[in-house]
């Protein structure tokens, strides 16, 4: 109530006073007389401290700016007609003068007392004494007292250590006298101050921060934070005085650590103190334009190291980065997750970013479950060779080199949108060749051109056959099957799907005659709608792995290298309702090693789907021109199930959606 109405009261005083009367001689005369009486009365009143160790002059000066109460009576007197405008203006001048001059006089007196104390004990000047066992602070009978005689250079660490205990005890008179005597001393930072500060972040409360604010410790000891810290005091829109000594993100972090999930994540952090520092800085400088620069300077002062500087700066500069991505429609997509992992650089930074995002997520259950899923995907992504500074530099170099080789404008977009693993594992000239073909298909699909084909002669009756078409079930099986019937043996094959839809399949083939682009395109246009019959694959070893990728089941097939093998494997996958997102096919001359990134709809392969793939390889399949009703039902059902389970809190989703 006071913070709401007191400013209105002073505003009314300003409205009532006639400022022009300040220049009248009678007003200045009366103000001078009243000022002398006011100052003399306060100084004489300090005699009441006789017999105490207090400095009498300091007490008297401290009582000078108590004229605000007098303003209340003056306002009543003016309204009742007891005071005229001139005497009211004189009283107001006295109040203004005593209010403005007191801080200067107090500072000078403090400096004088501190200099006298240092002169009385010259051995303490310029030294830094070691704290006794247990630190400078001890609590006796509910009071915080000094357990030794620290020198003024230790004022910062002593204040921070005392602030921890202020959370549950009261400072003693001797402790406050020591701070008063060293009020003007410099506050150099030290490793012990860093430790005390981090301990304070972990266990302090609003009383702790109010204590430091009263001593003006943080702005003097941490000059890079002086402006934002003092800005909190002068914020005209902050009417709640309690909020000046509270740090919202730190308090939310303490609440999060008290939960089972929060405790598990906190214990998994290698250096949790970095998250504490980041949470503090988010509250102090998070919304300022110079937040990043202030963070760098502050972390440098704490001397936490370069790795800590990157981690804390990332979290402070983008405190809701992971939360915003979890809210995005495609935030859990492979490329988005890998980009986030590369940006965060390390599992520790990713976990710190998740903890801060979780405490800022609020009660949104759906977003918190998405955030948790995103966090798990990012942590798993760090096991991927695609993540890391070296891999990121190589990906960027491949994209840049490929961009120099293309002609079509649309090819540049396709190079930028290409999946990271595909870019990393292919040379720039291959990327450029594929991007040109995909761009050509983009331009022609408006004319209902379903397939684009290009061939590249490598010599010795070996060619690359590149095929681009709209992503559809069984495409890889039909293209591989057609090449086999046309007399081409596949030595190597690569399949990749762009996020926006087109699929590219590239085959290194050998044969007696060079392939013809137009003939291949026409044959493929017919083959994609024609039935495909495959023979059983003998002696096939099939291995499924869910740990190698956060998004796909990895299916590896090893079998004798025979003509038509790739088509048979692809047909077996297609008939089981499996979508192929990427493939890499190779051979040592006798056995083929085929690796596929697959899903069933939008989920990993279930036990039933894996059994269906093995059965199809053992018996052979017959694909029709369209997906069967069973395949459509399975795919749509898995997509629906995935959508529903994403809306269930993680703690409630206890069963496997097989």
Short mmCIF file of C-alpha atoms in Angstrom, two decimals, residues 17-420:
data_model
loop_
_atom_site.label_atom_id
_atom_site.label_comp_id
_atom_site.label_asym_id
_atom_site.label_seq_id
_atom_site.Cartn_x
_atom_site.Cartn_y
_atom_site.Cartn_z
CA UNK A 17 4.41 24.12 -4.09
CA UNK A 18 5.06 27.33 -6.01
CA UNK A 19 8.56 26.73 -7.39
CA UNK A 20 9.05 30.41 -8.24
CA UNK A 21 8.95 31.22 -4.52
CA UNK A 22 12.27 29.39 -4.04
CA UNK A 23 14.07 32.47 -5.33
CA UNK A 24 12.54 34.94 -2.87
CA UNK A 25 14.87 36.35 -0.19
CA UNK A 26 12.38 35.79 2.65
CA UNK A 27 12.01 32.14 1.64
CA UNK A 28 15.79 31.63 1.44
CA UNK A 29 16.26 33.36 4.83
CA UNK A 30 13.67 31.19 6.58
CA UNK A 31 15.07 28.06 4.88
CA UNK A 32 18.61 28.86 6.08
CA UNK A 33 17.44 29.36 9.67
CA UNK A 34 15.42 26.13 9.63
CA UNK A 35 18.34 24.22 8.06
CA UNK A 36 20.72 25.29 10.83
CA UNK A 37 18.18 24.29 13.48
CA UNK A 38 17.52 20.93 11.78
CA UNK A 39 21.19 20.01 11.42
CA UNK A 40 22.13 21.17 14.90
CA UNK A 41 19.18 19.33 16.44
CA UNK A 42 20.10 16.04 14.78
CA UNK A 43 23.76 16.31 15.70
CA UNK A 44 22.98 17.15 19.32
CA UNK A 45 20.50 14.27 19.46
CA UNK A 46 23.38 11.87 18.69
CA UNK A 47 24.59 12.49 22.25
CA UNK A 48 22.03 9.82 23.16
CA UNK A 49 24.50 7.19 21.89
CA UNK A 50 26.97 8.02 24.68
CA UNK A 51 28.52 4.90 26.14
CA UNK A 52 28.27 2.88 22.89
CA UNK A 53 31.03 2.22 20.32
CA UNK A 54 29.01 4.10 17.68
CA UNK A 55 30.46 7.19 16.04
CA UNK A 56 28.34 10.14 17.26
CA UNK A 57 28.83 12.28 14.16
CA UNK A 58 27.94 9.37 11.89
CA UNK A 59 24.69 8.79 13.80
CA UNK A 60 23.81 12.47 13.67
CA UNK A 61 24.43 12.68 9.94
CA UNK A 62 22.36 9.55 9.42
CA UNK A 63 19.33 11.22 11.04
CA UNK A 64 19.43 14.31 8.82
CA UNK A 65 17.10 13.14 6.01
CA UNK A 66 14.13 12.45 8.32
CA UNK A 67 12.16 15.49 7.13
CA UNK A 68 9.62 13.46 5.14
CA UNK A 69 7.41 13.19 8.24
CA UNK A 70 7.66 16.93 8.60
CA UNK A 71 6.28 17.26 5.09
CA UNK A 72 3.10 15.52 6.22
CA UNK A 73 2.52 18.11 8.94
CA UNK A 74 3.52 20.93 6.60
CA UNK A 75 0.97 19.76 4.04
CA UNK A 76 -1.74 19.60 6.72
CA UNK A 77 -0.73 23.09 7.91
CA UNK A 78 -0.87 24.47 4.37
CA UNK A 79 -4.31 23.01 3.84
CA UNK A 80 -5.57 24.37 7.19
CA UNK A 81 -4.17 27.85 6.53
CA UNK A 82 -1.70 27.72 9.44
CA UNK A 83 1.27 28.04 7.03
CA UNK A 84 1.47 30.40 4.11
CA UNK A 85 3.03 29.55 0.73
CA UNK A 86 6.41 31.12 1.59
CA UNK A 87 6.91 29.18 4.81
CA UNK A 88 5.76 25.98 3.10
CA UNK A 89 8.34 26.55 0.34
CA UNK A 90 11.06 27.14 2.99
CA UNK A 91 10.21 23.85 4.73
CA UNK A 92 10.34 22.02 1.42
CA UNK A 93 13.78 23.50 0.63
CA UNK A 94 15.11 22.24 3.98
CA UNK A 95 13.81 18.73 3.33
CA UNK A 96 15.34 18.67 -0.16
CA UNK A 97 18.69 19.98 1.09
CA UNK A 98 19.03 17.48 3.94
CA UNK A 99 17.93 14.59 1.71
CA UNK A 100 20.42 15.38 -1.05
CA UNK A 101 23.45 16.27 1.06
CA UNK A 102 23.27 13.37 3.53
CA UNK A 103 24.66 10.58 1.23
CA UNK A 104 27.71 12.71 0.43
CA UNK A 105 28.37 13.49 4.09
CA UNK A 106 27.90 9.87 5.11
CA UNK A 107 30.32 8.65 2.43
CA UNK A 108 32.98 11.09 3.55
CA UNK A 109 32.54 10.11 7.18
CA UNK A 110 32.71 6.40 6.33
CA UNK A 111 35.91 6.94 4.33
CA UNK A 112 37.43 8.92 7.18
CA UNK A 113 36.64 6.21 9.73
CA UNK A 114 37.98 3.48 7.43
CA UNK A 115 41.21 5.40 6.82
CA UNK A 116 41.63 5.95 10.56
CA UNK A 117 41.09 2.23 11.23
CA UNK A 118 43.68 1.27 8.63
CA UNK A 119 46.14 3.82 10.02
CA UNK A 120 45.65 2.37 13.50
CA UNK A 121 46.56 -1.13 12.21
CA UNK A 122 49.11 -0.71 9.37
CA UNK A 123 49.90 -4.42 9.32
CA UNK A 124 46.53 -5.10 7.71
CA UNK A 125 47.01 -2.73 4.77
CA UNK A 126 47.47 -4.51 1.44
CA UNK A 127 47.33 -7.99 2.96
CA UNK A 128 44.86 -10.83 2.55
CA UNK A 129 44.63 -12.95 5.65
CA UNK A 130 43.72 -16.61 5.47
CA UNK A 131 40.36 -17.60 6.97
CA UNK A 132 40.38 -19.83 10.04
CA UNK A 133 39.14 -23.45 9.76
CA UNK A 134 35.42 -23.28 9.04
CA UNK A 135 35.57 -19.83 7.44
CA UNK A 136 35.26 -16.24 8.64
CA UNK A 137 31.68 -16.66 9.85
CA UNK A 138 30.21 -18.55 12.78
CA UNK A 139 26.69 -18.63 14.24
CA UNK A 140 26.40 -18.34 18.03
CA UNK A 141 23.01 -18.24 19.77
CA UNK A 142 21.24 -17.28 16.57
CA UNK A 143 23.67 -14.44 15.78
CA UNK A 144 26.19 -14.26 12.93
CA UNK A 145 29.62 -13.25 14.19
CA UNK A 146 33.18 -13.11 12.92
CA UNK A 147 35.35 -16.04 13.89
CA UNK A 148 38.57 -14.14 13.21
CA UNK A 149 39.89 -10.75 12.21
CA UNK A 150 39.72 -10.50 8.40
CA UNK A 151 41.50 -7.70 6.61
CA UNK A 152 39.45 -5.27 4.47
CA UNK A 153 40.57 -7.01 1.27
CA UNK A 154 38.42 -9.99 2.32
CA UNK A 155 35.23 -7.90 2.59
CA UNK A 156 33.56 -9.44 -0.50
CA UNK A 157 34.04 -13.06 0.55
CA UNK A 158 33.09 -12.27 4.16
CA UNK A 159 29.88 -10.56 3.02
CA UNK A 160 28.94 -13.44 0.71
CA UNK A 161 29.65 -16.01 3.40
CA UNK A 162 27.62 -14.04 5.96
CA UNK A 163 24.73 -13.67 3.50
CA UNK A 164 24.31 -17.46 3.42
CA UNK A 165 23.74 -17.51 7.19
CA UNK A 166 21.46 -14.45 7.14
CA UNK A 167 18.89 -16.76 5.55
CA UNK A 168 18.30 -18.27 9.03
CA UNK A 169 20.10 -16.05 11.57
CA UNK A 170 20.60 -12.35 12.35
CA UNK A 171 23.87 -10.43 11.97
CA UNK A 172 25.55 -9.38 15.22
CA UNK A 173 26.46 -5.81 16.08
CA UNK A 174 30.18 -6.59 15.86
CA UNK A 175 29.74 -7.96 12.32
CA UNK A 176 27.85 -4.85 11.20
CA UNK A 177 30.42 -2.61 12.89
CA UNK A 178 33.19 -4.38 10.95
CA UNK A 179 31.39 -3.75 7.66
CA UNK A 180 30.77 -0.12 8.66
CA UNK A 181 34.43 0.40 9.46
CA UNK A 182 35.41 -1.00 6.05
CA UNK A 183 32.62 0.60 4.03
CA UNK A 184 35.04 2.53 1.86
CA UNK A 185 37.43 -0.35 1.25
CA UNK A 186 37.90 -1.83 -2.20
CA UNK A 187 36.26 -5.20 -2.82
CA UNK A 188 38.72 -7.30 -4.84
CA UNK A 189 37.42 -10.66 -6.08
CA UNK A 190 39.11 -13.93 -5.18
CA UNK A 191 38.64 -17.68 -5.73
CA UNK A 192 37.21 -17.89 -2.20
CA UNK A 193 34.68 -15.21 -3.15
CA UNK A 194 33.66 -17.29 -6.18
CA UNK A 195 33.08 -20.33 -3.97
CA UNK A 196 31.07 -18.31 -1.46
CA UNK A 197 29.01 -16.75 -4.24
CA UNK A 198 28.10 -20.14 -5.76
CA UNK A 199 27.23 -21.50 -2.31
CA UNK A 200 24.98 -18.47 -1.85
CA UNK A 201 23.24 -19.17 -5.18
CA UNK A 202 22.55 -22.70 -3.96
CA UNK A 203 21.25 -21.94 -0.43
CA UNK A 204 20.48 -18.21 -0.17
CA UNK A 205 17.05 -16.57 0.02
CA UNK A 206 15.52 -13.09 -0.15
CA UNK A 207 16.98 -12.18 3.28
CA UNK A 208 20.46 -13.00 1.98
CA UNK A 209 20.14 -10.73 -1.02
CA UNK A 210 18.58 -7.94 1.04
CA UNK A 211 21.60 -8.10 3.37
CA UNK A 212 24.02 -7.74 0.43
CA UNK A 213 21.91 -4.94 -1.02
CA UNK A 214 22.05 -3.04 2.27
CA UNK A 215 25.86 -3.35 2.26
CA UNK A 216 26.03 -2.45 -1.45
CA UNK A 217 28.42 -5.38 -1.94
CA UNK A 218 27.50 -6.81 -5.35
CA UNK A 219 27.65 -3.58 -7.41
CA UNK A 220 31.07 -2.77 -5.93
CA UNK A 221 32.52 -6.27 -6.09
CA UNK A 222 30.99 -7.06 -9.52
CA UNK A 223 31.22 -3.82 -11.52
CA UNK A 224 30.04 -5.52 -14.74
CA UNK A 225 26.66 -6.08 -13.04
CA UNK A 226 26.51 -2.72 -11.22
CA UNK A 227 24.22 -1.00 -13.71
CA UNK A 228 21.58 -3.77 -14.01
CA UNK A 229 21.63 -4.40 -10.23
CA UNK A 230 21.07 -0.75 -9.41
CA UNK A 231 18.52 -0.55 -12.22
CA UNK A 232 16.33 -2.97 -10.26
CA UNK A 233 16.21 -0.49 -7.38
CA UNK A 234 15.19 2.45 -9.57
CA UNK A 235 12.64 0.61 -11.71
CA UNK A 236 9.53 2.89 -11.56
CA UNK A 237 7.25 0.02 -12.57
CA UNK A 238 8.28 -2.26 -9.69
CA UNK A 239 5.87 -1.59 -6.81
CA UNK A 240 6.67 -4.70 -4.80
CA UNK A 241 9.80 -4.09 -2.65
CA UNK A 242 10.14 -7.80 -1.91
CA UNK A 243 10.84 -8.59 -5.57
CA UNK A 244 14.02 -6.49 -5.45
CA UNK A 245 15.62 -9.20 -3.33
CA UNK A 246 14.25 -12.24 -5.14
CA UNK A 247 15.53 -14.03 -8.22
CA UNK A 248 12.67 -15.76 -10.00
CA UNK A 249 14.67 -18.23 -12.10
CA UNK A 250 16.80 -19.26 -9.12
CA UNK A 251 13.66 -19.90 -7.05
CA UNK A 252 12.04 -21.92 -9.85
CA UNK A 253 15.26 -23.90 -10.16
CA UNK A 254 15.14 -24.75 -6.46
CA UNK A 255 11.55 -25.96 -6.86
CA UNK A 256 12.50 -28.06 -9.91
CA UNK A 257 15.38 -29.68 -8.02
CA UNK A 258 12.90 -30.79 -5.35
CA UNK A 259 10.99 -32.94 -7.88
CA UNK A 260 12.02 -36.46 -8.84
CA UNK A 261 12.72 -35.50 -12.46
CA UNK A 262 14.59 -32.35 -11.45
CA UNK A 263 16.71 -34.18 -8.89
CA UNK A 264 17.67 -36.81 -11.49
CA UNK A 265 18.70 -34.18 -14.06
CA UNK A 266 20.51 -32.11 -11.43
CA UNK A 267 22.50 -35.11 -10.23
CA UNK A 268 23.39 -35.94 -13.85
CA UNK A 269 25.06 -32.54 -14.29
CA UNK A 270 28.82 -32.69 -13.96
CA UNK A 271 29.13 -29.00 -12.98
CA UNK A 272 25.74 -27.84 -11.66
CA UNK A 273 27.20 -24.55 -10.43
CA UNK A 274 27.19 -23.32 -14.04
CA UNK A 275 23.40 -23.66 -14.14
CA UNK A 276 23.14 -21.67 -10.89
CA UNK A 277 25.26 -18.87 -12.34
CA UNK A 278 23.24 -18.90 -15.57
CA UNK A 279 19.93 -18.73 -13.66
CA UNK A 280 21.21 -15.74 -11.66
CA UNK A 281 22.38 -13.92 -14.80
CA UNK A 282 19.06 -14.56 -16.58
CA UNK A 283 17.33 -12.62 -13.80
CA UNK A 284 19.96 -9.85 -13.72
CA UNK A 285 20.83 -9.21 -17.38
CA UNK A 286 18.58 -11.57 -19.36
CA UNK A 287 16.47 -8.84 -21.03
CA UNK A 288 19.28 -6.33 -21.63
CA UNK A 289 20.89 -5.60 -24.99
CA UNK A 290 24.37 -6.06 -23.49
CA UNK A 291 23.48 -9.36 -21.79
CA UNK A 292 26.03 -11.40 -23.74
CA UNK A 293 28.92 -8.99 -23.12
CA UNK A 294 28.04 -8.68 -19.41
CA UNK A 295 27.88 -12.48 -19.13
CA UNK A 296 31.34 -12.90 -20.68
CA UNK A 297 32.86 -10.32 -18.31
CA UNK A 298 31.13 -11.79 -15.27
CA UNK A 299 32.18 -15.39 -15.99
CA UNK A 300 35.73 -14.19 -16.64
CA UNK A 301 35.75 -12.54 -13.22
CA UNK A 302 34.60 -15.78 -11.60
CA UNK A 303 37.43 -17.53 -13.49
CA UNK A 304 35.33 -20.58 -14.38
CA UNK A 305 37.09 -21.29 -17.70
CA UNK A 306 36.27 -21.09 -21.42
CA UNK A 307 33.98 -24.12 -21.44
CA UNK A 308 31.90 -22.61 -18.63
CA UNK A 309 31.78 -19.29 -20.47
CA UNK A 310 30.29 -20.94 -23.57
CA UNK A 311 27.79 -22.99 -21.58
CA UNK A 312 26.60 -20.12 -19.39
CA UNK A 313 26.49 -17.64 -22.28
CA UNK A 314 24.42 -20.06 -24.38
CA UNK A 315 21.89 -20.60 -21.61
CA UNK A 316 21.65 -16.91 -20.65
CA UNK A 317 21.40 -15.64 -24.23
CA UNK A 318 18.76 -18.22 -25.24
CA UNK A 319 17.06 -19.41 -22.03
CA UNK A 320 13.99 -20.73 -23.87
CA UNK A 321 15.76 -22.12 -26.93
CA UNK A 322 14.83 -25.75 -26.25
CA UNK A 323 11.33 -24.82 -25.08
CA UNK A 324 10.63 -22.85 -28.26
CA UNK A 325 11.87 -25.76 -30.39
CA UNK A 326 9.69 -28.21 -28.43
CA UNK A 327 6.68 -26.01 -29.19
CA UNK A 328 7.50 -25.87 -32.91
CA UNK A 329 5.66 -28.14 -35.30
CA UNK A 330 8.81 -29.78 -36.66
CA UNK A 331 10.94 -29.27 -33.55
CA UNK A 332 11.54 -33.00 -33.06
CA UNK A 333 12.61 -33.59 -36.67
CA UNK A 334 16.06 -35.05 -37.23
CA UNK A 335 17.59 -31.96 -38.85
CA UNK A 336 16.22 -29.62 -36.18
CA UNK A 337 17.54 -31.80 -33.36
CA UNK A 338 20.97 -32.21 -34.97
CA UNK A 339 21.26 -28.46 -35.55
CA UNK A 340 20.41 -27.87 -31.90
CA UNK A 341 22.98 -30.44 -30.76
CA UNK A 342 25.67 -28.84 -32.93
CA UNK A 343 24.76 -25.41 -31.54
CA UNK A 344 24.95 -26.60 -27.92
CA UNK A 345 28.24 -28.48 -28.59
CA UNK A 346 28.20 -30.83 -25.59
CA UNK A 347 25.82 -33.07 -23.62
CA UNK A 348 26.53 -31.02 -20.49
CA UNK A 349 25.46 -27.74 -22.13
CA UNK A 350 22.38 -29.48 -23.57
CA UNK A 351 21.40 -30.75 -20.12
CA UNK A 352 21.92 -27.30 -18.61
CA UNK A 353 19.75 -25.76 -21.36
CA UNK A 354 17.07 -28.38 -20.71
CA UNK A 355 17.03 -27.72 -16.94
CA UNK A 356 16.61 -23.96 -17.47
CA UNK A 357 13.96 -24.50 -20.15
CA UNK A 358 12.09 -26.93 -17.88
CA UNK A 359 11.89 -24.47 -14.99
CA UNK A 360 10.57 -21.80 -17.38
CA UNK A 361 8.05 -24.08 -19.09
CA UNK A 362 5.39 -23.56 -16.42
CA UNK A 363 2.42 -25.91 -16.06
CA UNK A 364 2.09 -26.71 -19.78
CA UNK A 365 2.01 -30.52 -19.59
CA UNK A 366 2.04 -31.08 -23.36
CA UNK A 367 4.99 -28.75 -23.94
CA UNK A 368 6.88 -30.25 -21.00
CA UNK A 369 6.46 -33.74 -22.46
CA UNK A 370 7.67 -32.51 -25.86
CA UNK A 371 10.57 -30.76 -24.13
CA UNK A 372 11.52 -33.97 -22.36
CA UNK A 373 11.39 -35.90 -25.65
CA UNK A 374 13.52 -33.23 -27.34
CA UNK A 375 16.06 -33.44 -24.53
CA UNK A 376 16.32 -37.21 -24.88
CA UNK A 377 16.77 -36.91 -28.66
CA UNK A 378 19.52 -34.31 -28.24
CA UNK A 379 21.37 -36.44 -25.70
CA UNK A 380 21.21 -39.45 -28.01
CA UNK A 381 22.32 -37.31 -30.94
CA UNK A 382 25.65 -36.59 -29.26
CA UNK A 383 26.57 -40.23 -29.79
CA UNK A 384 26.18 -39.62 -33.53
CA UNK A 385 29.34 -38.82 -35.54
CA UNK A 386 27.34 -36.08 -37.28
CA UNK A 387 27.44 -33.97 -34.13
CA UNK A 388 30.51 -32.03 -33.16
CA UNK A 389 32.52 -29.06 -34.34
CA UNK A 390 34.68 -31.09 -36.74
CA UNK A 391 31.65 -32.72 -38.38
CA UNK A 392 29.83 -29.38 -38.60
CA UNK A 393 32.82 -27.75 -40.29
CA UNK A 394 33.02 -30.61 -42.79
CA UNK A 395 29.28 -30.36 -43.55
CA UNK A 396 29.57 -26.62 -44.11
CA UNK A 397 32.59 -27.11 -46.37
CA UNK A 398 30.81 -29.78 -48.46
CA UNK A 399 27.77 -27.54 -48.90
CA UNK A 400 29.89 -24.54 -49.88
CA UNK A 401 32.00 -26.50 -52.37
CA UNK A 402 28.92 -28.11 -53.92
CA UNK A 403 27.23 -24.71 -54.26
CA UNK A 404 30.12 -23.56 -56.46
CA UNK A 405 29.45 -26.40 -58.94
CA UNK A 406 25.70 -25.97 -59.60
CA UNK A 407 23.98 -23.86 -62.23
CA UNK A 408 20.26 -24.02 -61.41
CA UNK A 409 19.14 -21.58 -58.66
CA UNK A 410 16.92 -24.26 -57.16
CA UNK A 411 19.92 -26.53 -56.71
CA UNK A 412 21.34 -24.18 -54.07
CA UNK A 413 18.19 -24.61 -51.99
CA UNK A 414 18.38 -28.40 -52.33
CA UNK A 415 22.00 -28.39 -51.17
CA UNK A 416 21.07 -26.40 -48.07
CA UNK A 417 18.06 -28.64 -47.31
CA UNK A 418 19.89 -31.94 -47.84
CA UNK A 419 20.11 -34.20 -44.75
CA UNK A 420 23.31 -33.73 -42.77
#
